[in-house]
Tab-separated table of C-alpha atoms and ligand atoms in Angstrom:
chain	number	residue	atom	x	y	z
A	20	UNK	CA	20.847	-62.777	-96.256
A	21	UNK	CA	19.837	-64.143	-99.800
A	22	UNK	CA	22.293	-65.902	-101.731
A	23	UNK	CA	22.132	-66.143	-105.453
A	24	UNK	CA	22.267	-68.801	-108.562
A	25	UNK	CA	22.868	-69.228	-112.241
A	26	UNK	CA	19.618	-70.120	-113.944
A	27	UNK	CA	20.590	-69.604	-117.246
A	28	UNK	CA	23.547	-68.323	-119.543
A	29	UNK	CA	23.708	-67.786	-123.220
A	30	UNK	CA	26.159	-66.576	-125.416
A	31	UNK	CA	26.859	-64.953	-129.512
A	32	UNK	CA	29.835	-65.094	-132.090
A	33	UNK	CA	28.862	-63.020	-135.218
A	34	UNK	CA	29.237	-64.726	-137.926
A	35	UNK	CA	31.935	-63.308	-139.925
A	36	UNK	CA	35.272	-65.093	-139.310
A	37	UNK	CA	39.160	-62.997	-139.145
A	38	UNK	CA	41.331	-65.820	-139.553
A	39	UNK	CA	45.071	-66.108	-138.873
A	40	UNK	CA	46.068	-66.090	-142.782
A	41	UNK	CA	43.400	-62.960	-143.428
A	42	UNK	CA	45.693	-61.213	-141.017
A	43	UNK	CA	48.936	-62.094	-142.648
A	44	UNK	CA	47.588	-60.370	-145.395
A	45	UNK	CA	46.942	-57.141	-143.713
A	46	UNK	CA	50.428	-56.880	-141.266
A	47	UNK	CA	53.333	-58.429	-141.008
A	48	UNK	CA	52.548	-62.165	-139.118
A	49	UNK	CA	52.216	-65.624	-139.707
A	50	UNK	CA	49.419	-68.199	-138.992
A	51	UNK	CA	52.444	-70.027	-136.964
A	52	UNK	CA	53.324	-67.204	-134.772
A	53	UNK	CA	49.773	-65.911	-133.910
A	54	UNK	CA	48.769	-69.636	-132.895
A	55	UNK	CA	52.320	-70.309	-131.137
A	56	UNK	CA	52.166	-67.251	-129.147
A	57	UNK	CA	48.712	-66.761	-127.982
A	58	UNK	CA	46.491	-70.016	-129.260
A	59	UNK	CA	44.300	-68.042	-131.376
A	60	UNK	CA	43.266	-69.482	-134.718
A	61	UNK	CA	40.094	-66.882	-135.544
A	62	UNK	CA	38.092	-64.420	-134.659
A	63	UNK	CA	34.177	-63.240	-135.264
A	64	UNK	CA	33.784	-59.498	-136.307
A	65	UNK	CA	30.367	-58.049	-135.829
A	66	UNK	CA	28.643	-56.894	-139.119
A	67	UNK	CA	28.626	-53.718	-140.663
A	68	UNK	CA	25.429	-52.705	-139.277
A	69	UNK	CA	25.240	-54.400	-135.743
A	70	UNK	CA	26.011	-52.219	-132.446
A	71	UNK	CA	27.000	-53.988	-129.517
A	72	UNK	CA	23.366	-54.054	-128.107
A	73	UNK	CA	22.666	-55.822	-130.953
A	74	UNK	CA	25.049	-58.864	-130.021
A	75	UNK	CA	24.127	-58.457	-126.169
A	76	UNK	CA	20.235	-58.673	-127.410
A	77	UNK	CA	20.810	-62.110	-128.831
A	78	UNK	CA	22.769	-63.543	-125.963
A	79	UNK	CA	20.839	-62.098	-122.991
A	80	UNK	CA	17.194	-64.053	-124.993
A	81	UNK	CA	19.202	-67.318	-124.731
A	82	UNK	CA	20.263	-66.740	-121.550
A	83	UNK	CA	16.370	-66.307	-120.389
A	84	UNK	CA	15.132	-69.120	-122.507
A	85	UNK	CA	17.508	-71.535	-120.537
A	86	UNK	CA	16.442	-69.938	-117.390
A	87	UNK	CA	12.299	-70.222	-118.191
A	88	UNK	CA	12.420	-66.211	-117.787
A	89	UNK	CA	10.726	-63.738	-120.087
A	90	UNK	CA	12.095	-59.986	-120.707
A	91	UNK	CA	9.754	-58.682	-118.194
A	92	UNK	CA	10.796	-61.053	-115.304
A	93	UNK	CA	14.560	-58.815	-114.668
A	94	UNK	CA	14.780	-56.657	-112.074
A	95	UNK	CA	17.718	-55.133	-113.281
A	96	UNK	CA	20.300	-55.050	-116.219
A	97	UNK	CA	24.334	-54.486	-115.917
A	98	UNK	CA	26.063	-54.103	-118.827
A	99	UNK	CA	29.513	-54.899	-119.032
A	100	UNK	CA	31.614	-53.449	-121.709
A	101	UNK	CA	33.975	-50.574	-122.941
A	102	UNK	CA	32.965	-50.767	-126.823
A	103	UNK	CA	29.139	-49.873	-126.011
A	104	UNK	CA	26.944	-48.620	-128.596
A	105	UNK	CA	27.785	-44.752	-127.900
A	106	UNK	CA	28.574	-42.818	-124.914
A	107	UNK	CA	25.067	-42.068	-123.782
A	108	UNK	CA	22.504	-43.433	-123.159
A	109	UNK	CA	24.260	-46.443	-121.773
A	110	UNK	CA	24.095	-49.766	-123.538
A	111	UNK	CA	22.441	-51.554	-120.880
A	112	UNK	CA	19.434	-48.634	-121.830
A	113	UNK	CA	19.484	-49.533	-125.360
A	114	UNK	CA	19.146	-53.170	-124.458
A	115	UNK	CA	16.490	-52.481	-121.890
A	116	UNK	CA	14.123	-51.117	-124.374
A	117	UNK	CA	15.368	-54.061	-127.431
A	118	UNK	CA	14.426	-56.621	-125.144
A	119	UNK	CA	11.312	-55.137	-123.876
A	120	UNK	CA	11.562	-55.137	-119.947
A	121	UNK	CA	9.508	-52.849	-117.642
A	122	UNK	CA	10.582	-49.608	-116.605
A	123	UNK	CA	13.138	-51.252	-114.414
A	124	UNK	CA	17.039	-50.409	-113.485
A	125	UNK	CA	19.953	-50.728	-116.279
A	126	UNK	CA	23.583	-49.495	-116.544
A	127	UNK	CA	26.389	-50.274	-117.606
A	128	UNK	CA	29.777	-51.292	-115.788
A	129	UNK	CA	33.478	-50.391	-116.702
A	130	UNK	CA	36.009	-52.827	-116.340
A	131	UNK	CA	37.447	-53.631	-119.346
A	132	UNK	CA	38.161	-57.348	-119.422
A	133	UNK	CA	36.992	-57.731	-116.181
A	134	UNK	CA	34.128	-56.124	-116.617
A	135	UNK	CA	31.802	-59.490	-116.645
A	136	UNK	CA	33.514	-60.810	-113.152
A	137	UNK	CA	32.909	-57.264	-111.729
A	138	UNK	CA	28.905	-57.504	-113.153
A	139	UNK	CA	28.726	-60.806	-111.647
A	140	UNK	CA	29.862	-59.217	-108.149
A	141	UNK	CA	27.665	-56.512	-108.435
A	142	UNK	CA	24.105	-58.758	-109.715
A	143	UNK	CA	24.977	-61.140	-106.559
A	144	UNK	CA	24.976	-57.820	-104.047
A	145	UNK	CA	22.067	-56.566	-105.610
A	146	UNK	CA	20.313	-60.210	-104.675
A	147	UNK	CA	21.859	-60.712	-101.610
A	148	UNK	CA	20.647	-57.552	-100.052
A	149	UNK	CA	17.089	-59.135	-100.875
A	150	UNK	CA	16.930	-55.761	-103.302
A	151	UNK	CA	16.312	-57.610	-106.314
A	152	UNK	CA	15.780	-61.366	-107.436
A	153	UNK	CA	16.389	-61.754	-110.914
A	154	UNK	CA	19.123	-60.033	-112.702
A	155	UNK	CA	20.511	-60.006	-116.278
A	156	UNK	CA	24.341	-59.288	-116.542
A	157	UNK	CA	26.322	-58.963	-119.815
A	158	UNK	CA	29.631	-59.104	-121.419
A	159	UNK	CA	29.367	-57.121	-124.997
A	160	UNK	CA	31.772	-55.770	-127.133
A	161	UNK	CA	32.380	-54.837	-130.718
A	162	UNK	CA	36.280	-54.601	-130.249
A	163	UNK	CA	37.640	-54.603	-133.624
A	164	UNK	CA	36.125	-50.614	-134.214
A	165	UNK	CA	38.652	-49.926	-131.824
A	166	UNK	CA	41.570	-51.551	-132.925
A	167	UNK	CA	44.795	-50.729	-135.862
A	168	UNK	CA	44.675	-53.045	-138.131
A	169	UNK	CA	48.085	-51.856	-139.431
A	170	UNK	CA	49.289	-53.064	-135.068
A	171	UNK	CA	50.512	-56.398	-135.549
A	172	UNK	CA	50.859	-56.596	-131.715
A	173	UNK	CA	47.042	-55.924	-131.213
A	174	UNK	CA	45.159	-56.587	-133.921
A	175	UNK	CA	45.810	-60.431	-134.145
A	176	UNK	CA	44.117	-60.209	-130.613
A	177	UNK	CA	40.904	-59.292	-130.493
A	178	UNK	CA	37.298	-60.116	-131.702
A	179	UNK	CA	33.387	-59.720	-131.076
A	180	UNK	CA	31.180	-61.443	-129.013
A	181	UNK	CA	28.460	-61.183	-126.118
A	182	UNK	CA	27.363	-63.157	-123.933
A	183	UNK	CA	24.681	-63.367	-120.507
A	184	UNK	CA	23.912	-64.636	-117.125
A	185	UNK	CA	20.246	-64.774	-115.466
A	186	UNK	CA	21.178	-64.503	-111.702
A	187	UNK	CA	18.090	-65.145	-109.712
A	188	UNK	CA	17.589	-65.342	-105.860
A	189	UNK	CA	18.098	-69.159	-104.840
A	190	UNK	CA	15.582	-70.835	-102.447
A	191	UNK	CA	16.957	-71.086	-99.375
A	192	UNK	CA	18.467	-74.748	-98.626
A	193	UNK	CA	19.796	-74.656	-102.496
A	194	UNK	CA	23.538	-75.232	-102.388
A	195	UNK	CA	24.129	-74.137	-106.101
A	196	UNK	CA	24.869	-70.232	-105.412
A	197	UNK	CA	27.473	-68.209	-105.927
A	198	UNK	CA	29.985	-69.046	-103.235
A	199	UNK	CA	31.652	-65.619	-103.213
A	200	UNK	CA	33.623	-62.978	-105.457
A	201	UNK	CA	36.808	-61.271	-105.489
A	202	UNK	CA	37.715	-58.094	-107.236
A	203	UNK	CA	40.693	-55.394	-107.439
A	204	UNK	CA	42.027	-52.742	-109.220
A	205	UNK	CA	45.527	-51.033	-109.648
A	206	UNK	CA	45.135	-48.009	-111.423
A	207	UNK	CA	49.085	-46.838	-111.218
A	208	UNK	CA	49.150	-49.543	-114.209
A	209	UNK	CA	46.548	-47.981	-116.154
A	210	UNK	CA	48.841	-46.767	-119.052
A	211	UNK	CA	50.042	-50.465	-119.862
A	212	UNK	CA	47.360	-50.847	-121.613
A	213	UNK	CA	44.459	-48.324	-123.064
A	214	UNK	CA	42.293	-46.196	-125.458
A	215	UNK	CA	43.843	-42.728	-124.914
A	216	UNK	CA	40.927	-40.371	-126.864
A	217	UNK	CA	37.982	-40.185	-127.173
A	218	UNK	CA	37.166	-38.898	-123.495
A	219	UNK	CA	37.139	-35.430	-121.747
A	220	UNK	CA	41.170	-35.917	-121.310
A	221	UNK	CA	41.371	-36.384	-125.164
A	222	UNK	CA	38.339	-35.563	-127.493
A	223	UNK	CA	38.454	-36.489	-130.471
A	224	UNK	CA	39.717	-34.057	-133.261
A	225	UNK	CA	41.421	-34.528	-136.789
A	226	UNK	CA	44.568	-34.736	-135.281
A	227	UNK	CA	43.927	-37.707	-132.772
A	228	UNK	CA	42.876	-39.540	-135.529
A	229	UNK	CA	45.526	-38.753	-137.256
A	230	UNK	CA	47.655	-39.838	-134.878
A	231	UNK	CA	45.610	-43.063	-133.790
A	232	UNK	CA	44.518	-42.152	-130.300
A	233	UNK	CA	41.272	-43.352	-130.660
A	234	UNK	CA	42.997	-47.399	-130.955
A	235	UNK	CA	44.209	-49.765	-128.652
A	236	UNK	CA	47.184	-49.430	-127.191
A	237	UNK	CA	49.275	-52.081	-125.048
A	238	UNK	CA	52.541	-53.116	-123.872
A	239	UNK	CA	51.522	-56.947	-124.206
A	240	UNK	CA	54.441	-58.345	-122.753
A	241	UNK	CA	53.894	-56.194	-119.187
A	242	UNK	CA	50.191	-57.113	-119.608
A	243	UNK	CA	51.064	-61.149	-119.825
A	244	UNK	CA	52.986	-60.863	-116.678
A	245	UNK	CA	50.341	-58.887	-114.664
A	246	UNK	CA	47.729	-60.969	-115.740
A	247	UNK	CA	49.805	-64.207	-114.702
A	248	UNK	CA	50.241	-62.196	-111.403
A	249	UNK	CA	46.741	-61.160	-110.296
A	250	UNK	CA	44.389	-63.786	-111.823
A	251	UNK	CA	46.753	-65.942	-109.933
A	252	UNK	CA	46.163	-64.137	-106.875
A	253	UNK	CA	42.706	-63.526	-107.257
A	254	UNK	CA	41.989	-67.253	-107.725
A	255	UNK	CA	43.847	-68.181	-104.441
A	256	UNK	CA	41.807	-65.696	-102.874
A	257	UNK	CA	38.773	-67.464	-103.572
A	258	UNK	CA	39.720	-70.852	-102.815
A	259	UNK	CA	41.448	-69.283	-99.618
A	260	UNK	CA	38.217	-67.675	-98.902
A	261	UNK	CA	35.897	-71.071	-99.188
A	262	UNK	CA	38.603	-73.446	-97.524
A	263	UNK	CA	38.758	-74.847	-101.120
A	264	UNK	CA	41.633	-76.786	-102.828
A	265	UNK	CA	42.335	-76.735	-106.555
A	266	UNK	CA	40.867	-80.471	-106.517
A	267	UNK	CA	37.756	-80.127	-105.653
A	268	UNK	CA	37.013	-77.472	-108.674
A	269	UNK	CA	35.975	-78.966	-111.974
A	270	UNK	CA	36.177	-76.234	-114.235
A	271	UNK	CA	38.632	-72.722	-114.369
A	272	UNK	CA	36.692	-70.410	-116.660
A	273	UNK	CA	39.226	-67.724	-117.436
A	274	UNK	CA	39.647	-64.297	-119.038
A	275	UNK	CA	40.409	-65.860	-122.696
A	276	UNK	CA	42.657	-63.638	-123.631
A	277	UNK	CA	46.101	-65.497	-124.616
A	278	UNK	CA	46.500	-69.472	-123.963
A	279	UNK	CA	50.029	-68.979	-122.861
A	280	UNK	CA	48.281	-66.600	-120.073
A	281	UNK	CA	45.537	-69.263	-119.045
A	282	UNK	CA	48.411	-72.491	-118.855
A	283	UNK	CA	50.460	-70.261	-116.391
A	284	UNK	CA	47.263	-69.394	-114.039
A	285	UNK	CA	46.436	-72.921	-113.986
A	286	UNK	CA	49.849	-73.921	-113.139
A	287	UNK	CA	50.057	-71.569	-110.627
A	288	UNK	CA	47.860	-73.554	-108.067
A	289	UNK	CA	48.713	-77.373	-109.899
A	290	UNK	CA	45.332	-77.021	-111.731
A	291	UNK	CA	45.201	-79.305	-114.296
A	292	UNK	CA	44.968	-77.992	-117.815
A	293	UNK	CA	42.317	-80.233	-119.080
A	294	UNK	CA	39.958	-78.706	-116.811
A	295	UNK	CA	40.783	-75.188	-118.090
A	296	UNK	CA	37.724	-73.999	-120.101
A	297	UNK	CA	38.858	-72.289	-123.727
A	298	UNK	CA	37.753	-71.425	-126.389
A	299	UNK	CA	40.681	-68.639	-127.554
A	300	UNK	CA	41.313	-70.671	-130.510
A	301	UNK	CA	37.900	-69.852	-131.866
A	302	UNK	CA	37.133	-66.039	-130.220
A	303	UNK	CA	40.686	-64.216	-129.402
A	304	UNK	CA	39.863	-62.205	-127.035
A	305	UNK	CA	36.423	-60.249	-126.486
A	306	UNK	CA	36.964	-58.635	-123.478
A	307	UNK	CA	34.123	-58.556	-121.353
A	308	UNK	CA	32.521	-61.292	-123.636
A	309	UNK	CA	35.212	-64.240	-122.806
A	310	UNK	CA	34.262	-65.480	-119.166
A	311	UNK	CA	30.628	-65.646	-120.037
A	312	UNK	CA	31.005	-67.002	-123.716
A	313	UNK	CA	33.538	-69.466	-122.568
A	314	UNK	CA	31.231	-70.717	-119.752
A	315	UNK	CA	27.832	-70.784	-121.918
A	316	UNK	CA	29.975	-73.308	-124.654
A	317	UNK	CA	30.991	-75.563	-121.761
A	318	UNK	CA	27.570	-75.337	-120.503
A	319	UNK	CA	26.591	-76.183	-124.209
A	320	UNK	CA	28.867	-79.308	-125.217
A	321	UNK	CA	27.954	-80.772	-121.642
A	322	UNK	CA	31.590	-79.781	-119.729
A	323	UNK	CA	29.583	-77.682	-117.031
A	324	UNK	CA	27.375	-79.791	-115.167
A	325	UNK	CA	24.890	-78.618	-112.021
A	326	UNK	CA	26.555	-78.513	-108.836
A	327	UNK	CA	30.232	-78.285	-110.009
A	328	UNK	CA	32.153	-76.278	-108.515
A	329	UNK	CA	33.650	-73.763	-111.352
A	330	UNK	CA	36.016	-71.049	-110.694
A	331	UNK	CA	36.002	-68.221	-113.064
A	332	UNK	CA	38.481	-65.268	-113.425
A	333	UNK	CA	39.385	-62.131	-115.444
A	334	UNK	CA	42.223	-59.220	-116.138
A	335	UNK	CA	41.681	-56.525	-118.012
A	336	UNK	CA	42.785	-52.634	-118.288
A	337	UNK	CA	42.468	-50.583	-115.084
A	338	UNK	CA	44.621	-52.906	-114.430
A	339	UNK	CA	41.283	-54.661	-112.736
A	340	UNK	CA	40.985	-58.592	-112.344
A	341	UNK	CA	38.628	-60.767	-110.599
A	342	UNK	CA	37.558	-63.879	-109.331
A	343	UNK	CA	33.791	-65.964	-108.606
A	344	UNK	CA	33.506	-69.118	-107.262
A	345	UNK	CA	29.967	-70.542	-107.982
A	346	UNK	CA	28.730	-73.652	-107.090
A	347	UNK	CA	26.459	-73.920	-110.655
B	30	UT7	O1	42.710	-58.657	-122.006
B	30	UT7	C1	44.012	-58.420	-121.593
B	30	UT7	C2	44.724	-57.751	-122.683
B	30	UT7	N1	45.731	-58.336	-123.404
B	30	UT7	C3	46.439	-59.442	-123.155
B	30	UT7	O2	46.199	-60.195	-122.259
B	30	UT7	C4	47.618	-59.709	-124.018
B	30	UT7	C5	48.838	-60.000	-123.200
B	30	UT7	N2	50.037	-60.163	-123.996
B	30	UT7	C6	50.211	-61.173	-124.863
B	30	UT7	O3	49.333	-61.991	-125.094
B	30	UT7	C7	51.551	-61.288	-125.528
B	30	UT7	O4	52.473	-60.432	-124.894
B	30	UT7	C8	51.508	-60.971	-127.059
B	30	UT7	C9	50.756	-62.072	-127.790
B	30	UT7	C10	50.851	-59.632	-127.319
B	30	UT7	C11	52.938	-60.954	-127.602
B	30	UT7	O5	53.565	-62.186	-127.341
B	30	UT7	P1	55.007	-62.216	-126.672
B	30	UT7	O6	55.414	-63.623	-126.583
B	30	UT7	O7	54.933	-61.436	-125.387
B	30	UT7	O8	55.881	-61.492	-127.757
B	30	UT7	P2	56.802	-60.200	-127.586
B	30	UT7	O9	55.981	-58.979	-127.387
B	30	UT7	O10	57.858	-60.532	-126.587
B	30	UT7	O11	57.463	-60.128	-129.029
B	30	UT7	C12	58.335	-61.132	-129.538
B	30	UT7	C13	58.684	-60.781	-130.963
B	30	UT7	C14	59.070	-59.312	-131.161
B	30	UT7	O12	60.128	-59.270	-132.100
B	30	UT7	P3	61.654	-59.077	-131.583
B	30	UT7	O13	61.681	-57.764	-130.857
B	30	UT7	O14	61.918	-60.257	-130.693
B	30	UT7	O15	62.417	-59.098	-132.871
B	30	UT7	C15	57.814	-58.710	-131.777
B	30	UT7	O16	58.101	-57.595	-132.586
B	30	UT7	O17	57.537	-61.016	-131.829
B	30	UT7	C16	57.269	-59.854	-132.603
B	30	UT7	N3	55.860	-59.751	-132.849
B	30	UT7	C17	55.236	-60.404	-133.856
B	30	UT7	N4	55.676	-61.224	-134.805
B	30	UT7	C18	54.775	-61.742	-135.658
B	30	UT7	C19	54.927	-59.061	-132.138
B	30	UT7	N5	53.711	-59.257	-132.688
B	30	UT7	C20	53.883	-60.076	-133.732
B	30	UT7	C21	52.982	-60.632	-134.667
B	30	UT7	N6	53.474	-61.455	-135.610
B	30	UT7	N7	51.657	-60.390	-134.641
């Protein structure tokens, strides 16, 4: 069996900034509140005229100039995201033909916040089945088109971003793979939090937009305590899984969704919080986009190092949540 390693990761804010005190002049909130309750100070909104392909396009060309790769090197593209740039084709298409790559296999991956963990999973089967050797996973999303700005219990949440792994097939006596992954879903907690319309349950008419279907919606306190619960779980299952302790990993890279959220993981297995990569004071959260952003700026300022141990994890709608333990 092949085994399979992180050559390169690279990552994109937009530039436009939605800061705490632009919200409080859209709902009812307070700078104080916002960064109290969650840690987030701003978010980056995609422009006007950029699809989510568009972000994913400028992450996934850093990601292969750190690995020495070229568009026509991948093997195969997964796309994680639920904001992609239309139903069909799939993003992971789109982006296939923006970046240039041969005639090779793309689609994309549903997992909501998750989603990036789950792509990970998938790129390292792919590899380890010796079916492919280099492969190009994403985390994209243009969130805010999908969020009220008149909810003051969502829309102080959320932001853009993308950002990309190179996964390639490791040589064979190279101990900086990915150790293993976790995943799981539990869809009887699907309605805690999700975008009702816009499917074949609920197509969109006058009247669901009317009504607001086509937003966001989430009970955020039952989400807090789920995530707590399964990222949690997920992460013992990996160090479990690798005869592991907390110790011995440098870095947590975690869904960056709400600092509270991220404290209460790491305190779950007596991981310190100084080695708890985030960066939801700068990004909110971006769904897929938060694992692999938040790794690429560690990797960036010099946190991440080559062969750490780094344990990353996600939650998202579905309710889905995962785990990866890579040795980078
Ligand atoms: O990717 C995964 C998806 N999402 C998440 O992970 C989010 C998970 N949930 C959370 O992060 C938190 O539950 C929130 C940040 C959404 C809310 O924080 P909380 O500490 O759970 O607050 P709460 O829902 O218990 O609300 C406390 C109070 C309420 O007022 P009352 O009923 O106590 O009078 C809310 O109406 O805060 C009020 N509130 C706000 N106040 C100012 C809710 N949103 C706001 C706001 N500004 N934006």
């Amino acid at each position: 069996m092949f085994r399979s390693k992180v050559t390169g990761t690279g990552s994109y804010l937009p530039e436009k900034v939605l800061t705490n005190f632009d919200l409080e002049k859209l709902v009812e909130t307070n700078d104080e509140w916002i960064r109290e309750r969650t840690g987030i100070e701003r978010r980056h909104i995609a422009a006007d005229d950029q699809a989510t392909t568009d972000l994913a396009a400028i992450a996934a060309r850093k990601a292969l100039a750190a690995a020495g790769k070229t568009p026509q090197d991948i093997d195969l593209i997964i796309f994680a995201t639920v904001t992609g740039d239309q139903v069909m084709p799939s993003s992971a298409c789109v982006l296939q033909h923006k970046l240039g790559c041969r005639p090779i296999a793309a689609f994309d991956l549903s997992a909501a916040c998750s989603g990036f963990v789950y792509g990970l999973s998938v790129g390292d089967q792919f590899i380890k089945s010796g079916m492919y050797k280099t492969v190009l996973v994403i985390g994209a999303e243009i969130i805010h088109r999908f969020v009220n700005y008149k909810d003051r219990e969502t829309c102080i949440l959320f932001g853009d971003a993308a950002g990309a792994f190179i996964l390639e097939r490791a040589d064979a006596n190279d101990p900086n793979v990915i150790l293993s992954t976790h995943l799981r879903a539990e869809g009887s907690l699907g309605d805690l939090f999700l975008l009702p319309a816009g499917g074949s349950k609920i197509p969109l008419s006058q009247e669901v937009l009317d009504q607001g279907l086509h937003f966001v919606k989430m009970k955020g306190r039952e989400i807090f305590k789920n995530a707590v619960r399964t990222m949690s779980a997920v992460c013992t299952e990996a160090l479990e899984h690798n005869q592991v302790t907390s110790d011995q990993v440098s870095w947590l890279v975690p869904h960056q969704a709400n600092w509270r959220i991220m404290e209460a993981v790491a305190n779950h297995f007596d991981f310190p919080k100084e080695k708890v990569v985030s960066i939801v004071h700068e990004m909110g959260n971006t769904s897929a986009a938060t694992v692999p952003v938040a790794f690429d700026t560690a990797v960036q300022d010099g946190r991440i190092q080559r062969g750490q141990l780094i344990l990353l994890t996600a939650f998202g709608a579905g309710l889905t949540a995962g785990s990866c333990l890579i040795r980078y």
